[in-house]
Coordinates of C-alpha atoms in Angstrom, one line a residue:
M1 CA -10.2 -30.3 -23.6
D2 CA -7.3 -32.4 -25.2
V3 CA -3.5 -30.6 -26.1
D4 CA -5.1 -30.2 -29.9
E5 CA -8.1 -28.1 -28.9
F6 CA -5.9 -26.5 -26.0
R7 CA -3.4 -25.3 -29.3
E8 CA -6.4 -24.3 -31.1
R9 CA -7.9 -22.7 -28.2
G10 CA -4.8 -21.3 -26.6
K11 CA -4.0 -19.2 -29.9
E12 CA -7.3 -17.8 -29.6
M13 CA -6.9 -16.5 -26.5
V14 CA -3.7 -14.7 -27.7
D15 CA -5.5 -13.1 -30.2
Y16 CA -8.5 -12.1 -27.5
I17 CA -5.8 -10.7 -25.1
C18 CA -3.7 -8.6 -27.9
D19 CA -7.3 -7.4 -29.0
F20 CA -8.5 -6.4 -25.4
M21 CA -5.1 -4.8 -24.6
S22 CA -4.6 -3.0 -28.1
N23 CA -8.7 -1.5 -27.6
I24 CA -8.7 -0.9 -24.1
S25 CA -8.9 2.7 -24.5
E26 CA -12.5 2.5 -26.2
R27 CA -14.1 0.8 -23.0
R28 CA -15.3 2.5 -20.0
V29 CA -12.7 3.2 -17.4
T30 CA -14.7 1.7 -14.5
P31 CA -17.8 -0.2 -14.7
D32 CA -21.4 1.1 -14.7
V33 CA -22.4 -1.6 -12.5
G34 CA -23.8 -2.1 -8.9
P35 CA -23.1 -4.5 -6.2
G36 CA -24.6 -8.0 -7.2
Y37 CA -24.9 -6.9 -11.1
L38 CA -23.7 -10.6 -11.5
R39 CA -25.4 -12.4 -9.5
P40 CA -28.4 -12.5 -11.9
M41 CA -26.4 -13.2 -15.1
L42 CA -25.6 -16.6 -13.7
P43 CA -27.3 -19.6 -12.8
P44 CA -27.5 -20.5 -9.3
T45 CA -25.7 -24.0 -9.5
P46 CA -22.6 -25.1 -11.7
P47 CA -23.4 -27.0 -14.8
H48 CA -23.5 -30.8 -14.8
E49 CA -22.6 -31.3 -17.8
P50 CA -19.2 -29.6 -19.7
E51 CA -20.5 -26.7 -21.9
P52 CA -19.0 -24.9 -25.1
W53 CA -15.6 -23.0 -24.9
D54 CA -17.5 -20.3 -27.5
D55 CA -20.1 -20.2 -24.8
I56 CA -17.7 -19.3 -22.2
M57 CA -15.6 -16.7 -23.6
Q58 CA -19.0 -15.0 -24.8
D59 CA -20.0 -14.8 -21.4
V60 CA -16.6 -13.6 -20.9
E61 CA -17.3 -10.3 -22.9
T62 CA -21.1 -10.3 -22.3
K63 CA -20.9 -10.8 -18.2
I64 CA -17.7 -10.2 -16.9
M65 CA -16.3 -7.5 -19.0
P66 CA -19.0 -5.1 -18.2
G67 CA -17.4 -5.8 -14.5
I68 CA -14.3 -4.6 -14.7
T69 CA -12.1 -1.9 -13.4
H70 CA -9.6 -1.4 -16.4
W71 CA -6.4 -1.0 -14.5
Q72 CA -4.0 -0.8 -18.0
H73 CA -6.6 1.9 -19.8
P74 CA -4.3 4.9 -20.6
R75 CA -7.4 7.1 -18.1
F76 CA -6.5 4.8 -14.9
H77 CA -5.0 7.4 -12.8
A78 CA -6.2 5.9 -9.6
Y79 CA -3.9 3.7 -7.7
F80 CA 0.2 2.8 -8.3
P81 CA 0.7 1.2 -11.4
A82 CA -0.1 -2.5 -11.6
G83 CA 2.4 -4.2 -13.6
N84 CA 1.5 -5.8 -16.8
S85 CA 3.9 -6.4 -20.1
F86 CA 3.7 -9.7 -22.6
P87 CA 6.7 -10.9 -21.7
S88 CA 5.3 -11.0 -18.1
I89 CA 1.9 -12.6 -19.4
L90 CA 4.3 -15.2 -21.1
G91 CA 6.5 -15.9 -17.9
D92 CA 3.3 -16.6 -16.2
M93 CA 1.5 -18.8 -18.5
L94 CA 4.9 -20.6 -18.8
S95 CA 4.9 -20.9 -15.0
D96 CA 1.3 -21.9 -14.5
A97 CA 1.7 -24.7 -17.3
I98 CA 5.2 -26.3 -15.4
G99 CA 2.7 -26.5 -12.4
C100 CA 5.0 -27.1 -9.7
I101 CA 5.1 -25.8 -5.9
G102 CA 8.6 -24.8 -5.0
F103 CA 7.9 -24.7 -1.0
S104 CA 11.6 -26.0 -0.8
W105 CA 15.0 -26.6 -3.7
A106 CA 14.1 -29.9 -3.4
A107 CA 10.6 -29.4 -4.3
S108 CA 12.0 -27.6 -7.8
P109 CA 15.7 -26.8 -7.7
A110 CA 15.1 -24.0 -10.9
C111 CA 12.1 -22.7 -8.8
T112 CA 14.5 -21.6 -6.2
E113 CA 17.8 -20.8 -7.4
L114 CA 16.4 -18.6 -10.5
E115 CA 14.8 -16.6 -7.8
T116 CA 17.9 -16.3 -5.7
I117 CA 19.7 -15.4 -9.1
V118 CA 17.6 -13.0 -9.8
C119 CA 16.9 -11.0 -6.5
D120 CA 20.1 -10.5 -6.7
W121 CA 20.1 -8.7 -10.2
L122 CA 17.3 -6.5 -8.7
G123 CA 19.1 -5.5 -6.0
S124 CA 22.2 -4.7 -7.5
A125 CA 20.5 -2.9 -10.0
I126 CA 18.3 -0.4 -7.7
G127 CA 22.0 -0.3 -6.0
L128 CA 21.1 -2.5 -2.8
P129 CA 24.6 -2.7 -0.4
N130 CA 26.3 -5.8 -0.7
D131 CA 25.2 -7.0 2.7
F132 CA 21.4 -7.6 1.0
L133 CA 22.8 -10.0 -1.7
Y134 CA 22.6 -13.6 -1.3
F135 CA 26.1 -13.9 -3.7
S136 CA 28.3 -11.2 -2.3
N137 CA 31.0 -12.8 -0.3
K138 CA 29.9 -13.3 3.2
S139 CA 26.9 -11.5 3.2
R140 CA 24.5 -13.1 5.2
G141 CA 21.2 -11.8 3.2
G142 CA 19.7 -12.3 0.3
G143 CA 16.2 -11.4 -1.5
V144 CA 12.9 -13.2 -1.8
L145 CA 10.1 -12.6 -3.9
Q146 CA 6.7 -12.5 -1.5
G147 CA 2.9 -11.8 -2.5
S148 CA 2.9 -8.1 -1.1
A149 CA 4.2 -5.6 0.5
S150 CA 2.1 -6.3 3.5
E151 CA 3.7 -9.8 3.7
C152 CA 7.2 -8.4 3.2
V153 CA 6.4 -6.2 6.4
L154 CA 5.1 -8.9 8.1
V155 CA 7.9 -11.2 7.9
C156 CA 10.3 -8.7 8.8
M157 CA 8.0 -7.5 12.0
L158 CA 7.8 -11.5 13.0
A159 CA 11.6 -11.7 12.6
A160 CA 12.4 -8.3 14.6
R161 CA 9.7 -9.5 17.5
A162 CA 11.5 -12.6 17.8
Q163 CA 14.8 -10.9 18.2
A164 CA 13.7 -8.7 20.9
I165 CA 11.7 -11.6 22.4
S166 CA 14.8 -13.8 22.6
R167 CA 17.3 -11.1 23.8
L168 CA 14.9 -10.0 26.2
K169 CA 14.6 -13.4 27.9
N170 CA 18.0 -13.3 28.4
S171 CA 18.6 -10.5 30.5
P172 CA 18.2 -10.3 34.1
A173 CA 15.6 -8.1 34.0
Y174 CA 13.4 -10.2 31.8
A175 CA 14.4 -13.2 33.2
N176 CA 11.0 -14.1 34.9
Y177 CA 9.0 -13.2 32.5
D178 CA 6.9 -15.0 29.9
E179 CA 7.0 -14.1 26.3
T180 CA 3.2 -13.1 26.6
A181 CA 4.1 -10.6 29.0
I182 CA 7.4 -9.7 27.0
L183 CA 5.0 -8.8 24.1
G184 CA 3.1 -6.4 26.2
K185 CA 6.4 -4.5 26.6
L186 CA 7.4 -4.0 22.5
M187 CA 6.6 -0.8 20.5
A188 CA 6.7 -0.5 17.0
Y189 CA 6.8 2.9 15.0
C190 CA 6.0 4.1 11.9
S191 CA 4.7 7.3 10.5
R192 CA 1.1 8.5 9.7
E193 CA 2.4 8.2 6.3
S194 CA 2.9 4.8 6.3
H195 CA 0.9 2.0 4.2
S196 CA -2.0 0.6 6.5
C197 CA 0.0 -2.8 6.2
V198 CA 2.0 -1.8 9.0
E199 CA -0.9 -1.4 11.4
K200 CA -2.6 -4.5 10.3
D201 CA 0.7 -6.2 10.5
A202 CA 1.2 -4.7 14.1
M203 CA -2.0 -6.3 15.1
I204 CA -1.2 -10.2 13.7
C205 CA 2.1 -9.8 15.6
F206 CA 0.4 -8.5 19.0
V207 CA 2.2 -5.8 19.5
R208 CA 1.8 -1.9 20.0
L209 CA 2.6 0.3 17.6
R210 CA 3.0 4.2 17.9
I211 CA 1.9 6.1 14.7
L212 CA 4.4 9.4 14.5
E213 CA 3.5 12.5 12.4
P214 CA 5.4 13.6 9.7
D215 CA 6.5 17.0 8.9
E216 CA 4.8 19.6 6.8
K217 CA 6.2 17.8 3.6
S218 CA 4.5 14.5 4.5
V219 CA 8.8 13.1 5.9
L220 CA 9.4 11.4 9.0
R221 CA 12.4 12.8 11.0
G222 CA 14.9 11.1 13.1
E223 CA 14.1 13.7 15.7
T224 CA 10.6 13.0 15.6
V225 CA 11.4 9.2 15.9
Q226 CA 14.3 9.7 18.6
Q227 CA 11.4 11.6 21.0
A228 CA 9.5 9.3 20.9
I229 CA 11.7 6.1 21.1
E230 CA 12.9 8.0 24.4
A231 CA 9.6 8.5 25.7
D232 CA 8.6 4.9 25.5
I233 CA 11.7 3.9 27.3
A234 CA 11.0 6.7 30.0
E235 CA 7.7 4.5 30.1
G236 CA 9.0 1.0 30.6
Y237 CA 8.2 0.0 26.8
V238 CA 11.0 -1.7 24.3
P239 CA 11.2 -0.4 21.0
F240 CA 12.1 -3.2 18.3
F241 CA 10.7 -1.9 14.8
V242 CA 11.1 1.0 12.8
S243 CA 8.6 0.7 9.1
T244 CA 9.8 3.7 7.2
T245 CA 8.7 4.6 3.7
L246 CA 10.2 5.8 0.1
G247 CA 7.5 6.8 -1.8
T248 CA 4.1 6.5 0.0
T249 CA 0.8 5.8 -0.8
A250 CA -0.7 9.2 -0.5
C251 CA 1.4 11.8 -2.1
C252 CA 5.1 10.0 -2.7
S253 CA 7.1 11.5 -0.1
F254 CA 10.2 9.7 1.2
D255 CA 11.1 9.7 5.1
N256 CA 14.7 10.6 6.5
L257 CA 16.8 7.7 6.3
E258 CA 19.6 9.6 6.6
E259 CA 18.3 10.8 10.5
I260 CA 15.9 7.7 10.9
G261 CA 19.1 5.4 10.8
P262 CA 21.5 6.6 13.1
V263 CA 18.6 6.9 16.0
C264 CA 18.1 3.0 15.4
K265 CA 21.5 2.1 15.6
K266 CA 21.3 3.9 19.0
Y267 CA 19.5 1.8 21.1
P268 CA 20.1 -2.4 21.1
G269 CA 17.6 -4.7 19.0
I270 CA 15.8 -1.7 16.9
W271 CA 15.0 -3.4 13.3
M272 CA 14.7 -0.6 10.5
H273 CA 12.5 -1.6 7.8
V274 CA 12.4 0.4 4.2
D275 CA 9.3 -0.2 2.5
A276 CA 9.8 1.4 -1.2
A277 CA 6.7 -1.0 -2.8
Y278 CA 6.4 1.5 -5.4
A279 CA 9.5 4.0 -5.3
G280 CA 12.2 1.5 -5.1
N281 CA 11.8 0.2 -8.5
S282 CA 12.9 3.5 -9.8
F283 CA 16.5 3.4 -8.2
I284 CA 17.6 1.4 -11.0
C285 CA 17.6 5.3 -12.5
P286 CA 21.1 6.4 -11.6
E287 CA 19.7 9.8 -11.3
L288 CA 17.0 8.7 -8.5
K289 CA 19.1 6.8 -5.9
Y290 CA 19.8 9.7 -4.2
L291 CA 16.1 9.1 -2.7
M292 CA 17.2 6.1 -1.0
S293 CA 19.9 8.2 1.0
G294 CA 20.8 6.0 4.3
I295 CA 19.5 3.0 3.0
E296 CA 23.2 1.6 4.8
Y297 CA 21.0 1.4 7.9
A298 CA 18.8 -0.4 7.1
D299 CA 17.6 -4.3 7.9
S300 CA 15.3 -5.3 5.3
F301 CA 14.2 -3.3 2.2
N302 CA 11.1 -4.2 -0.2
T303 CA 10.1 -3.3 -3.4
N304 CA 7.1 -4.1 -5.9
P305 CA 8.1 -5.4 -9.9
N306 CA 4.8 -5.9 -10.2
K307 CA 3.8 -1.5 -9.3
F308 CA 6.5 -0.1 -11.2
L309 CA 8.5 -2.6 -13.3
L310 CA 5.9 -3.8 -15.9
T311 CA 5.6 -7.3 -13.9
N312 CA 2.0 -9.0 -13.0
F313 CA 1.3 -9.4 -9.8
D314 CA 2.3 -10.9 -7.7
C315 CA 5.8 -10.0 -7.6
S316 CA 7.2 -8.8 -4.4
C317 CA 10.9 -8.6 -3.7
L318 CA 12.6 -8.4 0.1
W319 CA 15.9 -8.4 1.0
V320 CA 17.1 -9.1 4.6
R321 CA 20.8 -8.1 6.1
D322 CA 20.3 -11.5 7.8
R323 CA 18.0 -14.1 6.6
F324 CA 19.3 -16.0 9.6
K325 CA 17.3 -13.6 11.4
L326 CA 14.6 -14.0 9.1
T327 CA 14.6 -17.7 9.0
S328 CA 15.2 -18.8 12.6
A329 CA 11.7 -16.6 13.2
L330 CA 9.4 -18.7 10.7
V331 CA 11.4 -22.4 10.9
V332 CA 8.6 -25.2 11.3
D333 CA 10.7 -28.3 10.2
P334 CA 8.3 -31.5 10.0
L335 CA 9.8 -34.9 9.0
Y336 CA 7.8 -34.6 5.0
L337 CA 9.7 -31.5 4.1
Q338 CA 13.2 -32.1 5.2
H339 CA 15.6 -33.3 1.8
T340 CA 19.4 -34.1 2.2
H341 CA 20.6 -30.7 0.8
A342 CA 18.7 -28.9 3.6
D343 CA 22.2 -27.6 4.6
T344 CA 23.3 -26.2 1.4
A345 CA 20.6 -25.0 -0.4
I346 CA 17.8 -22.5 0.3
D347 CA 14.3 -23.5 1.2
Y348 CA 12.2 -20.7 0.5
R349 CA 9.3 -21.8 3.2
H350 CA 11.1 -20.3 6.2
W351 CA 11.1 -17.1 4.5
S352 CA 7.6 -16.4 3.9
I353 CA 4.2 -17.1 5.5
P354 CA 2.6 -19.5 3.2
L355 CA 4.3 -23.1 2.6
S356 CA 3.0 -23.4 -1.0
R357 CA 5.1 -20.7 -3.6
R358 CA 4.5 -20.1 -7.0
F359 CA 7.0 -19.7 -9.7
R360 CA 7.1 -16.1 -9.5
S361 CA 10.7 -15.2 -10.4
L362 CA 10.0 -16.8 -13.8
K363 CA 8.0 -13.7 -15.3
L364 CA 10.2 -11.3 -13.6
W365 CA 13.3 -13.2 -15.3
F366 CA 11.4 -12.8 -19.0
V367 CA 10.8 -8.7 -17.8
I368 CA 14.3 -8.2 -16.9
R369 CA 15.7 -10.2 -19.9
N370 CA 13.4 -8.7 -22.8
Y371 CA 13.4 -5.1 -21.9
G372 CA 17.1 -5.3 -20.3
I373 CA 17.6 -2.7 -17.8
S374 CA 17.7 0.2 -20.1
G375 CA 13.8 -0.3 -21.3
L376 CA 13.0 -0.5 -17.8
Q377 CA 14.9 2.7 -17.7
A378 CA 13.1 4.2 -20.2
Y379 CA 9.5 3.2 -19.0
I380 CA 10.2 4.9 -15.6
R381 CA 11.7 7.8 -16.9
N382 CA 9.0 8.3 -19.4
H383 CA 6.0 7.7 -16.7
I384 CA 8.0 10.8 -14.8
R385 CA 8.2 12.8 -17.7
L386 CA 4.5 13.1 -18.4
A387 CA 3.6 13.4 -14.4
K388 CA 5.9 16.7 -14.9
R389 CA 3.9 17.6 -17.9
F390 CA 0.9 17.1 -16.0
E391 CA 2.3 19.0 -12.7
N392 CA 3.0 22.1 -15.6
H393 CA -0.5 22.1 -17.0
V394 CA -1.7 22.4 -12.8
K395 CA 0.5 24.9 -12.2
R396 CA -0.8 27.0 -15.2
D397 CA -4.4 26.2 -14.4
E398 CA -5.4 28.9 -11.8
R399 CA -8.7 26.5 -11.3
F400 CA -6.0 23.9 -9.8
E401 CA -3.4 23.5 -6.8
L402 CA -1.0 21.7 -6.7
C403 CA -0.4 19.5 -3.4
N404 CA 3.2 17.4 -4.0
E405 CA 6.1 17.4 -4.7
V406 CA 6.1 15.4 -8.0
V407 CA 9.4 13.6 -7.9
L408 CA 7.8 10.5 -10.0
G409 CA 4.6 9.4 -11.3
L410 CA 1.9 10.9 -8.4
V411 CA 0.7 14.3 -8.8
C412 CA -1.3 15.5 -6.2
F413 CA -4.4 18.4 -6.4
R414 CA -6.9 19.9 -5.9
A415 CA -9.6 22.6 -7.1
N416 CA -9.4 25.5 -5.4
G417 CA -12.4 25.5 -2.9
S418 CA -13.2 23.8 -0.5
D419 CA -13.1 20.1 0.3
K420 CA -16.4 19.2 -0.1
L421 CA -16.0 20.9 -3.6
N422 CA -13.3 18.4 -4.5
Q423 CA -15.4 15.6 -3.2
K424 CA -18.1 16.5 -5.7
L425 CA -15.1 17.2 -8.6
L426 CA -13.9 13.5 -8.1
S427 CA -17.4 11.8 -7.7
A428 CA -18.0 13.4 -11.4
I429 CA -14.7 12.1 -12.5
N430 CA -15.4 9.1 -11.2
D431 CA -19.1 8.9 -12.4
S432 CA -18.1 9.7 -16.2
G433 CA -16.1 6.8 -16.7
K434 CA -13.6 8.4 -18.6
I435 CA -11.2 9.0 -16.3
H436 CA -10.3 7.0 -12.9
M437 CA -9.0 8.7 -9.2
I438 CA -8.8 8.7 -6.1
P439 CA -8.7 10.6 -3.2
A440 CA -5.9 11.0 -0.4
R441 CA -5.8 13.4 2.8
V442 CA -2.1 15.4 2.5
N443 CA -1.6 18.1 4.8
Q444 CA -5.2 17.8 6.2
K445 CA -6.6 18.6 2.7
F446 CA -8.9 16.7 0.5
T447 CA -6.9 15.9 -2.6
I448 CA -6.9 13.9 -5.8
R449 CA -4.0 11.4 -6.8
F450 CA -3.5 11.7 -10.6
A451 CA -1.0 8.8 -10.7
L452 CA 0.9 7.1 -14.5
A453 CA -0.6 3.6 -14.2
A454 CA -0.7 2.5 -18.0
P455 CA 2.5 0.9 -19.3
N456 CA 2.1 2.5 -22.7
A457 CA 1.4 6.1 -21.9
T458 CA 2.0 9.0 -24.0
D459 CA 1.2 12.4 -24.4
D460 CA -2.1 11.9 -26.4
D461 CA -3.8 11.3 -22.8
D462 CA -4.2 15.3 -21.9
V463 CA -6.1 14.8 -18.6
M464 CA -6.5 18.7 -18.0
D465 CA -8.8 19.4 -20.8
E466 CA -10.9 16.6 -19.7
L467 CA -11.3 17.4 -15.9
A468 CA -11.6 21.2 -16.8
N469 CA -14.8 20.1 -19.0
I470 CA -16.3 17.8 -16.4
R471 CA -15.5 20.5 -13.8
E472 CA -17.8 22.9 -15.5
K473 CA -20.5 20.5 -16.6
K474 CA -20.5 19.4 -13.0
R475 CA -21.1 23.7 -12.1
K476 CA -23.4 23.9 -14.8
A477 CA -25.8 20.6 -13.5
T478 CA -25.6 21.8 -10.3
L479 CA -27.1 25.4 -11.0
D480 CA -29.4 24.0 -13.2
Q481 CA -30.7 21.7 -10.5
K482 CA -30.9 24.8 -8.3
R483 CA -32.8 27.0 -10.4
S484 CA -35.2 24.0 -11.5
F485 CA -35.9 23.1 -7.6
F486 CA -35.8 27.4 -6.9
V487 CA -38.5 27.4 -9.7
R488 CA -40.7 24.8 -8.5
M489 CA -40.6 25.8 -5.1
V490 CA -42.1 29.2 -6.1
S491 CA -44.7 27.8 -8.2
D492 CA -45.9 24.9 -6.0
P493 CA -46.7 25.5 -2.2
A494 CA -46.9 22.1 -1.6
I495 CA -43.3 21.8 -2.0
Q496 CA -42.5 25.0 0.2
P497 CA -40.0 24.1 3.2
G498 CA -40.6 25.8 6.4
F499 CA -36.9 27.8 6.5
T500 CA -35.3 27.4 10.3
K501 CA -31.8 28.6 10.5
T502 CA -30.0 26.2 13.2
P503 CA -27.1 27.9 14.4
N504 CA -24.0 25.3 13.5
N505 CA -22.7 24.9 17.3
R506 CA -21.3 21.6 16.9
A507 CA -17.7 22.3 18.1
R508 CA -14.9 21.7 15.3
L509 CA -12.4 18.7 17.0
D510 CA -9.1 19.1 16.4
T511 CA -7.6 15.9 14.8
Q512 CA -4.9 17.4 13.7
A513 CA -1.9 15.8 15.3
T514 CA 1.6 17.4 15.2
I515 CA 4.8 17.2 16.1
G516 CA 7.3 19.5 17.7
G517 CA 4.5 22.6 17.6
L518 CA 4.1 21.7 13.8
G519 CA 1.0 23.8 13.0
S520 CA -0.2 24.0 16.9
G521 CA 2.0 26.1 18.2
S522 CA 2.5 23.9 21.0
P523 CA 6.2 22.6 21.3
T524 CA 4.4 19.2 22.4
S525 CA 5.3 16.0 20.4
R526 CA 1.9 14.0 19.5
S527 CA 1.7 10.7 18.3
W528 CA -0.6 7.9 19.0
I529 CA -0.9 3.6 19.7
S530 CA -2.5 1.4 17.7
K531 CA -3.6 -1.0 19.9
P532 CA -7.3 -2.3 19.0
L533 CA -7.0 -5.7 21.0
S534 CA -6.8 -2.7 24.5
I535 CA -10.3 -2.4 24.3
F536 CA -10.0 -6.0 26.2
E537 CA -8.2 -5.4 28.9
S538 CA -9.8 -5.2 32.6
D539 CA -6.9 -4.0 34.2
T540 CA -7.3 -0.3 33.6
S541 CA -10.1 2.1 35.1
E542 CA -9.8 4.3 31.3
L543 CA -8.4 3.5 28.0
S544 CA -7.9 6.0 25.3
L545 CA -7.8 4.5 21.9
R546 CA -7.2 6.4 18.3
F547 CA -6.7 4.7 15.2
R548 CA -5.3 5.8 11.8
H549 CA -8.7 5.6 10.4
W550 CA -10.4 7.7 12.8
D551 CA -10.6 11.2 13.2
T552 CA -10.9 11.1 16.9
T553 CA -10.0 9.5 20.2
F554 CA -12.4 7.5 21.8
G555 CA -11.9 7.2 25.5
L556 CA -13.8 4.5 27.1
K557 CA -15.0 4.3 30.7
P558 CA -16.1 2.1 32.4
T559 CA -19.9 2.0 33.9
S560 CA -20.7 2.6 37.8
N561 CA -20.5 -1.3 37.9
G562 CA -16.9 -1.7 36.5
S563 CA -18.7 -2.7 32.9
R564 CA -17.7 -1.1 29.4
R565 CA -20.5 -2.2 28.0
G566 CA -24.7 -0.6 28.0
S567 CA -23.4 2.7 28.5
S568 CA -24.7 5.4 25.7
N569 CA -22.0 7.4 26.9
G570 CA -19.5 5.3 27.5
C571 CA -17.6 5.8 24.0
S572 CA -17.5 9.6 23.6
P573 CA -15.1 11.5 20.6
D574 CA -12.7 13.5 22.6
P575 CA -9.6 15.8 20.7
S576 CA -6.7 14.2 20.0
P577 CA -4.8 14.5 22.9
S578 CA -1.6 16.6 23.8
V579 CA 0.4 14.0 24.4
S580 CA 0.6 10.1 23.5
P581 CA -2.2 7.9 24.9
S582 CA -1.2 5.6 27.2
R583 CA -3.1 2.9 29.0
T584 CA -3.5 4.7 32.0
R585 CA -4.0 8.4 30.6
S586 CA -7.1 10.2 30.2
P587 CA -7.8 11.6 26.5
N588 CA -6.3 15.4 27.7
G589 CA -3.1 13.7 29.1
K590 CA -3.4 13.6 32.8
A591 CA -3.1 10.5 35.0

């Protein structure tokens, strides 16, 4: 393809994109395909000779689009928004055309400097303390664009780990410890409602993570954090990192930074991170800044413009109070990457995991300039208004109940009835192809998440009527199926089953971990440690493990020959422990 054909095909592609986005509501939200649908439709080997562009685009429409979940569809309400706008698309187009790899200032000065400026712009609009802004007087902080919130949490945890190891090695108590031994002493903390990336990042960092129970409103409280820290210090662990969340994934709850912050400051070397991947963007609205009260205690803060600020993925902003603590943990400086301005310019390769970096700031710069802060505020307020509208519909409909406090663009609700009923309802919703939603567990109940996601969402999208219709159709279909089976069973003796009533004697496991006795009548605080690699340790006679995505605790006991392998009952589910499990505690908390 030469420049003349690119000019022609580029215009055609813009037309295709415009038609696609203008008519997206006519498509199914979710694809009606199964796993492996695409393989039979494409040849087993790549073409040896060039193919006409028209044939390629024809295959896009007939083979690729049928397998697309349309995140920009007005009826897509599953996840938090996947940011999208025409200025952002144009920014990515230009970035791809420029094709620079901005790992250092020398590699592309504008790529680096625009990123620094745009991060300061957004941080100032959000209302971050001046310590987080690069160009603020006497600031040691600054912002950087990462690929995702997962990367933001990871690099902050790595920085906190490096700081903790350095501090401990310089103390008399740990002077003779090597770094591996110190790693075994480090403890990080997060809420059960924190994003799962925190647990994955702890696995990557080879540190323990204590997962704490929030209160009845899914809010992590300061007292809970303090109890856990004090208990771990008494056991010989060293707290070093606390990950808090503003706008949790399940129900958009907000951890209490005003309580947690002072707790972190009481103990030396604890790094407090604030993950506001979705909600942080909304703080550009003055009326929502109260949600970030306590931010002055944070050491780092991240938010994703690619979620709630009309910017395409990937674009996650991270700010740190002390950039030198971050870079000291990540610096690798071979000769071929050094340049003459290294002492006076930022090299973002020291701020992130990958060396290669895209020109992400260009699209964010386009979006901020084209919309202005006022336009972005209007977009956020529209989503909140529509969420409140849906909340009112749920409250007025006696068939449904509300399950969260609606603050931004997320409403959690469920049909009155059992979890099984709501699971069937959600399956029917998604199978219809007209609406897409996902589940969450809020206060131990299976709920359905209604998230405003479409960039141009309007009042015309009346979901409640559609939900009622789907529920009624599902009820009738189930009733018809039961009647049909009963008629066939009565009329055809060959399919009559032998009816045997089997009592359900299986004990129901108490898997609801609580803090401060909430919901259990017990004053004991409960939490659990995510430490998957403990399974390979051989210095314990019994080990209690619990993972956030499992409902039970598994007690691993050695067989008679001391091996953990080969026993059919060596790994059995037990109720959640009454105290935090440790390497030498049994599942019931006794030594």
